[in-house]
Amino acid sequence: AQTVTQSQPEMSVQEAETVTLSCTYDTSESDYYLFWYKQPPSRQMILVIRQEAYKQQNATENRFSVNFQKAAKSFSLKISDSQLGDAAMYFCAYSTGTYKYIFGTGTRLKVLA
Amino acid sequence: GAGVSQSPRYKVAKRGQDVALRCDPISGHVSLFWYQQALGQGPEFLTYFQNEAQLDKSGLPSDRFFAERPEGSVSTLKIQRTQQEDSAVYLCASSFALAAETQYFGPGTRLLVL
């Protein structure tokens, strides 16, 4: 069965600094999709970034980038120039391309002024 | 619509009561998903609709849970005879097509069963 593990329940970062959130997953599939979602206290989940497993190039969206290591089954999120508005729960999610997402347990990110 | 909306945002129920949670997906989105998010956990899949057809209900925890989407847009998740373990946030998401597509989430309904 596919699983997603986020081993960091909570992380802190100083404003303007860089932080990396970890995610590992377990699957026997070769084609799949990986996502990072942000969930602010208002609870609406927002897509931060997505990665297709067949693409070797790491996805980037402005200050957000991923380090996708397919062989190691690792998918970490790097947030550069952290801002106060980045404070939220971050969830890593996996999908085989069918409709089911499998989520990790989340990492709470605190941004310190 | 501008985004996925859910109502009510908060619901308190006495154990044994029936509740109905509503989801309005983004206009034109074919796929609709329900998730249950327990405190401190990630969302867990409950059920999936493609238009009005419920193609997967394997995540529904018991036969007290029922979901419908009769006209292929608005969906209702109904929980009968609520139990304390049903307390959670119920998230609805929609996507334009199938799941390689990004899922867009609503704000959730926080259900507290006393």
PDB file of C-alpha atoms in Angstrom:
ATOM      1  CA  ALA A   1       0.000   0.000   0.000  1.00  0.00           C
ATOM      2  CA  GLN A   2       1.166   3.501  -0.723  1.00  0.00           C
ATOM      3  CA  THR A   3       2.122   5.607   2.277  1.00  0.00           C
ATOM      4  CA  VAL A   4       3.324   9.174   2.760  1.00  0.00           C
ATOM      5  CA  THR A   5       5.492  10.112   5.730  1.00  0.00           C
ATOM      6  CA  GLN A   6       6.242  13.584   7.041  1.00  0.00           C
ATOM      7  CA  SER A   7       8.655  13.132   9.910  1.00  0.00           C
ATOM      8  CA  GLN A   8       8.717  16.759  11.081  1.00  0.00           C
ATOM      9  CA  PRO A   9       5.562  17.623  13.061  1.00  0.00           C
ATOM     10  CA  GLU A  10       6.725  21.219  13.446  1.00  0.00           C
ATOM     11  CA  MET A  11       9.379  23.488  11.967  1.00  0.00           C
ATOM     12  CA  SER A  12      10.388  27.087  12.627  1.00  0.00           C
ATOM     13  CA  VAL A  13      12.146  29.551  10.360  1.00  0.00           C
ATOM     14  CA  GLN A  14      13.212  33.151  10.698  1.00  0.00           C
ATOM     15  CA  GLU A  15      11.582  35.576   8.319  1.00  0.00           C
ATOM     16  CA  ALA A  16      13.621  35.891   5.095  1.00  0.00           C
ATOM     17  CA  GLU A  17      15.463  32.640   5.758  1.00  0.00           C
ATOM     18  CA  THR A  18      15.140  29.297   3.961  1.00  0.00           C
ATOM     19  CA  VAL A  19      13.480  26.175   5.308  1.00  0.00           C
ATOM     20  CA  THR A  20      13.126  22.641   3.953  1.00  0.00           C
ATOM     21  CA  LEU A  21      10.204  20.359   4.770  1.00  0.00           C
ATOM     22  CA  SER A  22      10.712  16.626   4.337  1.00  0.00           C
ATOM     23  CA  CYS A  23       8.445  14.034   2.778  1.00  0.00           C
ATOM     24  CA  THR A  24       9.054  10.408   1.928  1.00  0.00           C
ATOM     25  CA  TYR A  25       6.672   7.972   0.316  1.00  0.00           C
ATOM     26  CA  ASP A  26       6.419   4.327  -0.440  1.00  0.00           C
ATOM     27  CA  THR A  27       5.070   2.970  -3.711  1.00  0.00           C
ATOM     28  CA  SER A  28       5.716   0.245  -6.237  1.00  0.00           C
ATOM     29  CA  GLU A  29       4.326   2.378  -9.069  1.00  0.00           C
ATOM     30  CA  SER A  30       6.589   4.019 -11.621  1.00  0.00           C
ATOM     31  CA  ASP A  31       4.231   6.796 -12.703  1.00  0.00           C
ATOM     32  CA  TYR A  32       2.661   9.021 -10.081  1.00  0.00           C
ATOM     33  CA  TYR A  33       2.204  12.604  -8.963  1.00  0.00           C
ATOM     34  CA  LEU A  34       3.367  14.373  -5.848  1.00  0.00           C
ATOM     35  CA  PHE A  35       1.942  17.529  -4.350  1.00  0.00           C
ATOM     36  CA  TRP A  36       2.576  19.984  -1.560  1.00  0.00           C
ATOM     37  CA  TYR A  37      -0.516  21.654  -0.141  1.00  0.00           C
ATOM     38  CA  LYS A  38      -0.628  24.542   2.315  1.00  0.00           C
ATOM     39  CA  GLN A  39      -3.400  24.742   4.909  1.00  0.00           C
ATOM     40  CA  PRO A  40      -3.562  28.104   6.738  1.00  0.00           C
ATOM     41  CA  PRO A  41      -5.570  28.410   9.946  1.00  0.00           C
ATOM     42  CA  SER A  42      -8.710  29.193   7.883  1.00  0.00           C
ATOM     43  CA  ARG A  43      -8.366  25.536   6.751  1.00  0.00           C
ATOM     44  CA  GLN A  44      -8.698  25.997   2.993  1.00  0.00           C
ATOM     45  CA  MET A  45      -6.051  23.770   1.400  1.00  0.00           C
ATOM     46  CA  ILE A  46      -4.114  25.496  -1.350  1.00  0.00           C
ATOM     47  CA  LEU A  47      -1.842  23.798  -3.865  1.00  0.00           C
ATOM     48  CA  VAL A  48       1.736  25.001  -3.521  1.00  0.00           C
ATOM     49  CA  ILE A  49       3.506  22.856  -6.075  1.00  0.00           C
ATOM     50  CA  ARG A  50       3.173  19.576  -7.950  1.00  0.00           C
ATOM     51  CA  GLN A  51       5.644  17.174  -9.510  1.00  0.00           C
ATOM     52  CA  GLU A  52       5.116  14.477 -12.109  1.00  0.00           C
ATOM     53  CA  ALA A  53       7.323  11.473 -11.364  1.00  0.00           C
ATOM     54  CA  TYR A  54       8.321  11.037 -15.009  1.00  0.00           C
ATOM     55  CA  LYS A  55       9.872  14.493 -15.040  1.00  0.00           C
ATOM     56  CA  GLN A  56      13.422  14.591 -13.771  1.00  0.00           C
ATOM     57  CA  GLN A  57      13.465  18.356 -13.468  1.00  0.00           C
ATOM     58  CA  ASN A  58      12.468  19.613 -10.049  1.00  0.00           C
ATOM     59  CA  ALA A  59       9.328  21.772 -10.008  1.00  0.00           C
ATOM     60  CA  THR A  60       9.623  25.416  -8.997  1.00  0.00           C
ATOM     61  CA  GLU A  61       6.979  28.031  -8.215  1.00  0.00           C
ATOM     62  CA  ASN A  62       8.471  31.389  -7.285  1.00  0.00           C
ATOM     63  CA  ARG A  63       9.921  30.987  -3.750  1.00  0.00           C
ATOM     64  CA  PHE A  64       8.895  27.336  -3.549  1.00  0.00           C
ATOM     65  CA  SER A  65      10.909  24.500  -5.031  1.00  0.00           C
ATOM     66  CA  VAL A  66      11.148  20.781  -4.541  1.00  0.00           C
ATOM     67  CA  ASN A  67      13.979  18.299  -4.346  1.00  0.00           C
ATOM     68  CA  PHE A  68      12.561  15.173  -5.945  1.00  0.00           C
ATOM     69  CA  GLN A  69      14.694  12.064  -5.485  1.00  0.00           C
ATOM     70  CA  LYS A  70      12.795   9.256  -7.192  1.00  0.00           C
ATOM     71  CA  ALA A  71      15.145   6.436  -6.249  1.00  0.00           C
ATOM     72  CA  ALA A  72      15.109   7.493  -2.613  1.00  0.00           C
ATOM     73  CA  LYS A  73      11.353   8.170  -2.743  1.00  0.00           C
ATOM     74  CA  SER A  74      11.899  11.588  -1.267  1.00  0.00           C
ATOM     75  CA  PHE A  75      10.064  14.826  -2.079  1.00  0.00           C
ATOM     76  CA  SER A  76      11.158  17.770   0.032  1.00  0.00           C
ATOM     77  CA  LEU A  77       9.845  21.329  -0.199  1.00  0.00           C
ATOM     78  CA  LYS A  78      12.190  24.293   0.051  1.00  0.00           C
ATOM     79  CA  ILE A  79      10.765  27.691   0.905  1.00  0.00           C
ATOM     80  CA  SER A  80      13.148  30.559   0.224  1.00  0.00           C
ATOM     81  CA  ASP A  81      12.889  34.078   1.650  1.00  0.00           C
ATOM     82  CA  SER A  82      10.250  32.932   4.138  1.00  0.00           C
ATOM     83  CA  GLN A  83       7.401  35.339   4.812  1.00  0.00           C
ATOM     84  CA  LEU A  84       4.984  35.603   7.712  1.00  0.00           C
ATOM     85  CA  GLY A  85       2.200  34.506   5.379  1.00  0.00           C
ATOM     86  CA  ASP A  86       3.952  31.193   4.827  1.00  0.00           C
ATOM     87  CA  ALA A  87       2.989  30.083   8.327  1.00  0.00           C
ATOM     88  CA  ALA A  88       0.599  27.148   7.937  1.00  0.00           C
ATOM     89  CA  MET A  89       0.299  23.373   7.956  1.00  0.00           C
ATOM     90  CA  TYR A  90       1.986  21.837   4.942  1.00  0.00           C
ATOM     91  CA  PHE A  91       0.821  18.488   3.619  1.00  0.00           C
ATOM     92  CA  CYS A  92       2.629  16.259   1.197  1.00  0.00           C
ATOM     93  CA  ALA A  93       0.336  14.167  -1.004  1.00  0.00           C
ATOM     94  CA  TYR A  94       0.723  11.334  -3.494  1.00  0.00           C
ATOM     95  CA  SER A  95      -1.488  10.221  -6.344  1.00  0.00           C
ATOM     96  CA  THR A  96      -1.076   7.471  -8.897  1.00  0.00           C
ATOM     97  CA  GLY A  97      -3.035   9.514 -11.392  1.00  0.00           C
ATOM     98  CA  THR A  98      -6.275   7.937 -10.443  1.00  0.00           C
ATOM     99  CA  TYR A  99      -8.475  10.005  -8.214  1.00  0.00           C
ATOM    100  CA  LYS A 100      -7.117   9.116  -4.795  1.00  0.00           C
ATOM    101  CA  TYR A 101      -4.770  11.378  -2.959  1.00  0.00           C
ATOM    102  CA  ILE A 102      -2.831   9.967  -0.020  1.00  0.00           C
ATOM    103  CA  PHE A 103      -1.744  12.640   2.424  1.00  0.00           C
ATOM    104  CA  GLY A 104       0.976  12.734   5.050  1.00  0.00           C
ATOM    105  CA  THR A 105       0.285  13.865   8.592  1.00  0.00           C
ATOM    106  CA  GLY A 106       1.533  17.382   7.936  1.00  0.00           C
ATOM    107  CA  THR A 107       4.242  19.752   9.160  1.00  0.00           C
ATOM    108  CA  ARG A 108       3.334  22.913  11.021  1.00  0.00           C
ATOM    109  CA  LEU A 109       5.559  25.760   9.866  1.00  0.00           C
ATOM    110  CA  LYS A 110       6.098  28.734  12.135  1.00  0.00           C
ATOM    111  CA  VAL A 111       7.680  31.874  10.746  1.00  0.00           C
ATOM    112  CA  LEU A 112       9.423  34.037  13.315  1.00  0.00           C
ATOM    113  CA  ALA A 113       9.586  37.801  12.828  1.00  0.00           C
TER     114      ALA A 113
ATOM    115  CA  GLY B   1     -18.092  29.871  -8.829  1.00  0.00           C
ATOM    116  CA  ALA B   2     -14.897  31.421  -7.578  1.00  0.00           C
ATOM    117  CA  GLY B   3     -14.002  28.445  -5.423  1.00  0.00           C
ATOM    118  CA  VAL B   4     -15.315  25.413  -3.612  1.00  0.00           C
ATOM    119  CA  SER B   5     -17.738  26.366  -0.872  1.00  0.00           C
ATOM    120  CA  GLN B   6     -19.020  24.286   2.014  1.00  0.00           C
ATOM    121  CA  SER B   7     -21.785  24.766   4.509  1.00  0.00           C
ATOM    122  CA  PRO B   8     -22.171  24.892   7.368  1.00  0.00           C
ATOM    123  CA  ARG B   9     -18.653  25.830   8.418  1.00  0.00           C
ATOM    124  CA  TYR B  10     -19.282  24.537  11.931  1.00  0.00           C
ATOM    125  CA  LYS B  11     -21.767  22.004  13.187  1.00  0.00           C
ATOM    126  CA  VAL B  12     -22.375  20.782  16.704  1.00  0.00           C
ATOM    127  CA  ALA B  13     -24.515  17.680  16.993  1.00  0.00           C
ATOM    128  CA  LYS B  14     -25.688  15.566  19.860  1.00  0.00           C
ATOM    129  CA  ARG B  15     -24.750  11.934  19.660  1.00  0.00           C
ATOM    130  CA  GLY B  16     -27.406  10.100  17.658  1.00  0.00           C
ATOM    131  CA  GLN B  17     -28.459  13.071  15.547  1.00  0.00           C
ATOM    132  CA  ASP B  18     -28.322  13.060  11.752  1.00  0.00           C
ATOM    133  CA  VAL B  19     -26.284  15.752   9.978  1.00  0.00           C
ATOM    134  CA  ALA B  20     -26.025  16.904   6.366  1.00  0.00           C
ATOM    135  CA  LEU B  21     -22.973  18.676   5.008  1.00  0.00           C
ATOM    136  CA  ARG B  22     -23.117  20.537   1.720  1.00  0.00           C
ATOM    137  CA  CYS B  23     -20.463  21.109  -0.924  1.00  0.00           C
ATOM    138  CA  ASP B  24     -20.672  23.459  -3.907  1.00  0.00           C
ATOM    139  CA  PRO B  25     -17.813  22.637  -6.288  1.00  0.00           C
ATOM    140  CA  ILE B  26     -16.250  24.969  -8.796  1.00  0.00           C
ATOM    141  CA  SER B  27     -18.589  25.403 -11.738  1.00  0.00           C
ATOM    142  CA  GLY B  28     -17.798  22.953 -14.516  1.00  0.00           C
ATOM    143  CA  HIS B  29     -15.723  20.612 -12.381  1.00  0.00           C
ATOM    144  CA  VAL B  30     -16.542  17.028 -13.192  1.00  0.00           C
ATOM    145  CA  SER B  31     -14.922  15.336 -10.231  1.00  0.00           C
ATOM    146  CA  LEU B  32     -15.853  15.814  -6.592  1.00  0.00           C
ATOM    147  CA  PHE B  33     -14.179  14.307  -3.555  1.00  0.00           C
ATOM    148  CA  TRP B  34     -14.949  14.115   0.158  1.00  0.00           C
ATOM    149  CA  TYR B  35     -12.232  13.761   2.768  1.00  0.00           C
ATOM    150  CA  GLN B  36     -12.272  13.397   6.536  1.00  0.00           C
ATOM    151  CA  GLN B  37      -9.557  15.167   8.512  1.00  0.00           C
ATOM    152  CA  ALA B  38      -9.156  14.185  12.141  1.00  0.00           C
ATOM    153  CA  LEU B  39      -7.391  16.574  14.494  1.00  0.00           C
ATOM    154  CA  GLY B  40      -3.654  16.616  13.832  1.00  0.00           C
ATOM    155  CA  GLN B  41      -3.921  14.320  10.832  1.00  0.00           C
ATOM    156  CA  GLY B  42      -3.890  14.618   7.086  1.00  0.00           C
ATOM    157  CA  PRO B  43      -7.104  14.316   5.101  1.00  0.00           C
ATOM    158  CA  GLU B  44      -8.323  10.799   4.391  1.00  0.00           C
ATOM    159  CA  PHE B  45     -10.315   9.906   1.296  1.00  0.00           C
ATOM    160  CA  LEU B  46     -13.994   9.113   1.794  1.00  0.00           C
ATOM    161  CA  THR B  47     -15.683   9.045  -1.594  1.00  0.00           C
ATOM    162  CA  TYR B  48     -15.462  10.205  -5.213  1.00  0.00           C
ATOM    163  CA  PHE B  49     -18.018  11.347  -7.779  1.00  0.00           C
ATOM    164  CA  GLN B  50     -17.626  11.778 -11.484  1.00  0.00           C
ATOM    165  CA  ASN B  51     -20.587  13.941 -12.426  1.00  0.00           C
ATOM    166  CA  GLU B  52     -23.554  12.308 -10.641  1.00  0.00           C
ATOM    167  CA  ALA B  53     -22.008   8.850 -10.476  1.00  0.00           C
ATOM    168  CA  GLN B  54     -20.423   7.770  -7.220  1.00  0.00           C
ATOM    169  CA  LEU B  55     -17.508   5.750  -8.526  1.00  0.00           C
ATOM    170  CA  ASP B  56     -15.806   4.975  -5.242  1.00  0.00           C
ATOM    171  CA  LYS B  57     -17.142   4.956  -1.705  1.00  0.00           C
ATOM    172  CA  SER B  58     -14.507   2.690  -0.253  1.00  0.00           C
ATOM    173  CA  GLY B  59     -13.359   5.276   2.279  1.00  0.00           C
ATOM    174  CA  LEU B  60     -16.718   5.755   3.979  1.00  0.00           C
ATOM    175  CA  PRO B  61     -16.146   4.482   7.534  1.00  0.00           C
ATOM    176  CA  SER B  62     -19.533   2.863   8.023  1.00  0.00           C
ATOM    177  CA  ASP B  63     -22.980   2.515   6.526  1.00  0.00           C
ATOM    178  CA  ARG B  64     -24.011   5.542   8.589  1.00  0.00           C
ATOM    179  CA  PHE B  65     -22.195   7.678   6.020  1.00  0.00           C
ATOM    180  CA  PHE B  66     -23.936   8.439   2.751  1.00  0.00           C
ATOM    181  CA  ALA B  67     -23.049  10.872  -0.032  1.00  0.00           C
ATOM    182  CA  GLU B  68     -24.936  11.996  -3.108  1.00  0.00           C
ATOM    183  CA  ARG B  69     -24.552  14.348  -6.044  1.00  0.00           C
ATOM    184  CA  PRO B  70     -27.862  13.953  -7.865  1.00  0.00           C
ATOM    185  CA  GLU B  71     -27.425  16.578 -10.578  1.00  0.00           C
ATOM    186  CA  GLY B  72     -23.691  16.387 -10.958  1.00  0.00           C
ATOM    187  CA  SER B  73     -22.906  19.636  -9.179  1.00  0.00           C
ATOM    188  CA  VAL B  74     -23.796  20.163  -5.493  1.00  0.00           C
ATOM    189  CA  SER B  75     -23.017  17.249  -3.209  1.00  0.00           C
ATOM    190  CA  THR B  76     -24.274  16.349   0.241  1.00  0.00           C
ATOM    191  CA  LEU B  77     -22.530  14.142   2.776  1.00  0.00           C
ATOM    192  CA  LYS B  78     -24.980  12.748   5.295  1.00  0.00           C
ATOM    193  CA  ILE B  79     -24.049  11.108   8.569  1.00  0.00           C
ATOM    194  CA  GLN B  80     -26.781   9.237  10.378  1.00  0.00           C
ATOM    195  CA  ARG B  81     -26.851   8.555  14.112  1.00  0.00           C
ATOM    196  CA  THR B  82     -23.657  10.526  14.710  1.00  0.00           C
ATOM    197  CA  GLN B  83     -21.055   9.165  17.111  1.00  0.00           C
ATOM    198  CA  GLN B  84     -18.275  10.994  18.937  1.00  0.00           C
ATOM    199  CA  GLU B  85     -15.672   9.407  16.685  1.00  0.00           C
ATOM    200  CA  ASP B  86     -17.300  11.209  13.733  1.00  0.00           C
ATOM    201  CA  SER B  87     -15.965  14.517  15.083  1.00  0.00           C
ATOM    202  CA  ALA B  88     -13.588  15.828  12.435  1.00  0.00           C
ATOM    203  CA  VAL B  89     -13.270  18.359   9.646  1.00  0.00           C
ATOM    204  CA  TYR B  90     -14.956  17.224   6.454  1.00  0.00           C
ATOM    205  CA  LEU B  91     -13.289  18.586   3.344  1.00  0.00           C
ATOM    206  CA  CYS B  92     -14.728  18.710  -0.118  1.00  0.00           C
ATOM    207  CA  ALA B  93     -12.567  19.073  -3.225  1.00  0.00           C
ATOM    208  CA  SER B  94     -13.258  19.279  -6.930  1.00  0.00           C
ATOM    209  CA  SER B  95     -11.249  18.985 -10.101  1.00  0.00           C
ATOM    210  CA  PHE B  96     -11.928  19.649 -13.743  1.00  0.00           C
ATOM    211  CA  ALA B  97     -11.356  16.050 -14.786  1.00  0.00           C
ATOM    212  CA  LEU B  98      -9.579  13.119 -13.204  1.00  0.00           C
ATOM    213  CA  ALA B  99      -7.104  13.025 -10.458  1.00  0.00           C
ATOM    214  CA  ALA B 100      -3.887  13.872 -12.181  1.00  0.00           C
ATOM    215  CA  GLU B 101      -5.583  17.215 -12.210  1.00  0.00           C
ATOM    216  CA  THR B 102      -5.107  19.444  -9.224  1.00  0.00           C
ATOM    217  CA  GLN B 103      -7.823  19.131  -6.623  1.00  0.00           C
ATOM    218  CA  TYR B 104      -9.251  22.397  -5.294  1.00  0.00           C
ATOM    219  CA  PHE B 105     -10.395  22.259  -1.707  1.00  0.00           C
ATOM    220  CA  GLY B 106     -13.172  23.979   0.165  1.00  0.00           C
ATOM    221  CA  PRO B 107     -12.765  25.462   3.659  1.00  0.00           C
ATOM    222  CA  GLY B 108     -14.253  22.401   5.320  1.00  0.00           C
ATOM    223  CA  THR B 109     -17.026  21.758   7.811  1.00  0.00           C
ATOM    224  CA  ARG B 110     -15.897  21.220  11.376  1.00  0.00           C
ATOM    225  CA  LEU B 111     -18.221  18.686  12.990  1.00  0.00           C
ATOM    226  CA  LEU B 112     -18.272  18.246  16.748  1.00  0.00           C
ATOM    227  CA  VAL B 113     -20.385  15.437  18.158  1.00  0.00           C
ATOM    228  CA  LEU B 114     -21.140  15.747  21.858  1.00  0.00           C
TER     229      LEU B 114
END
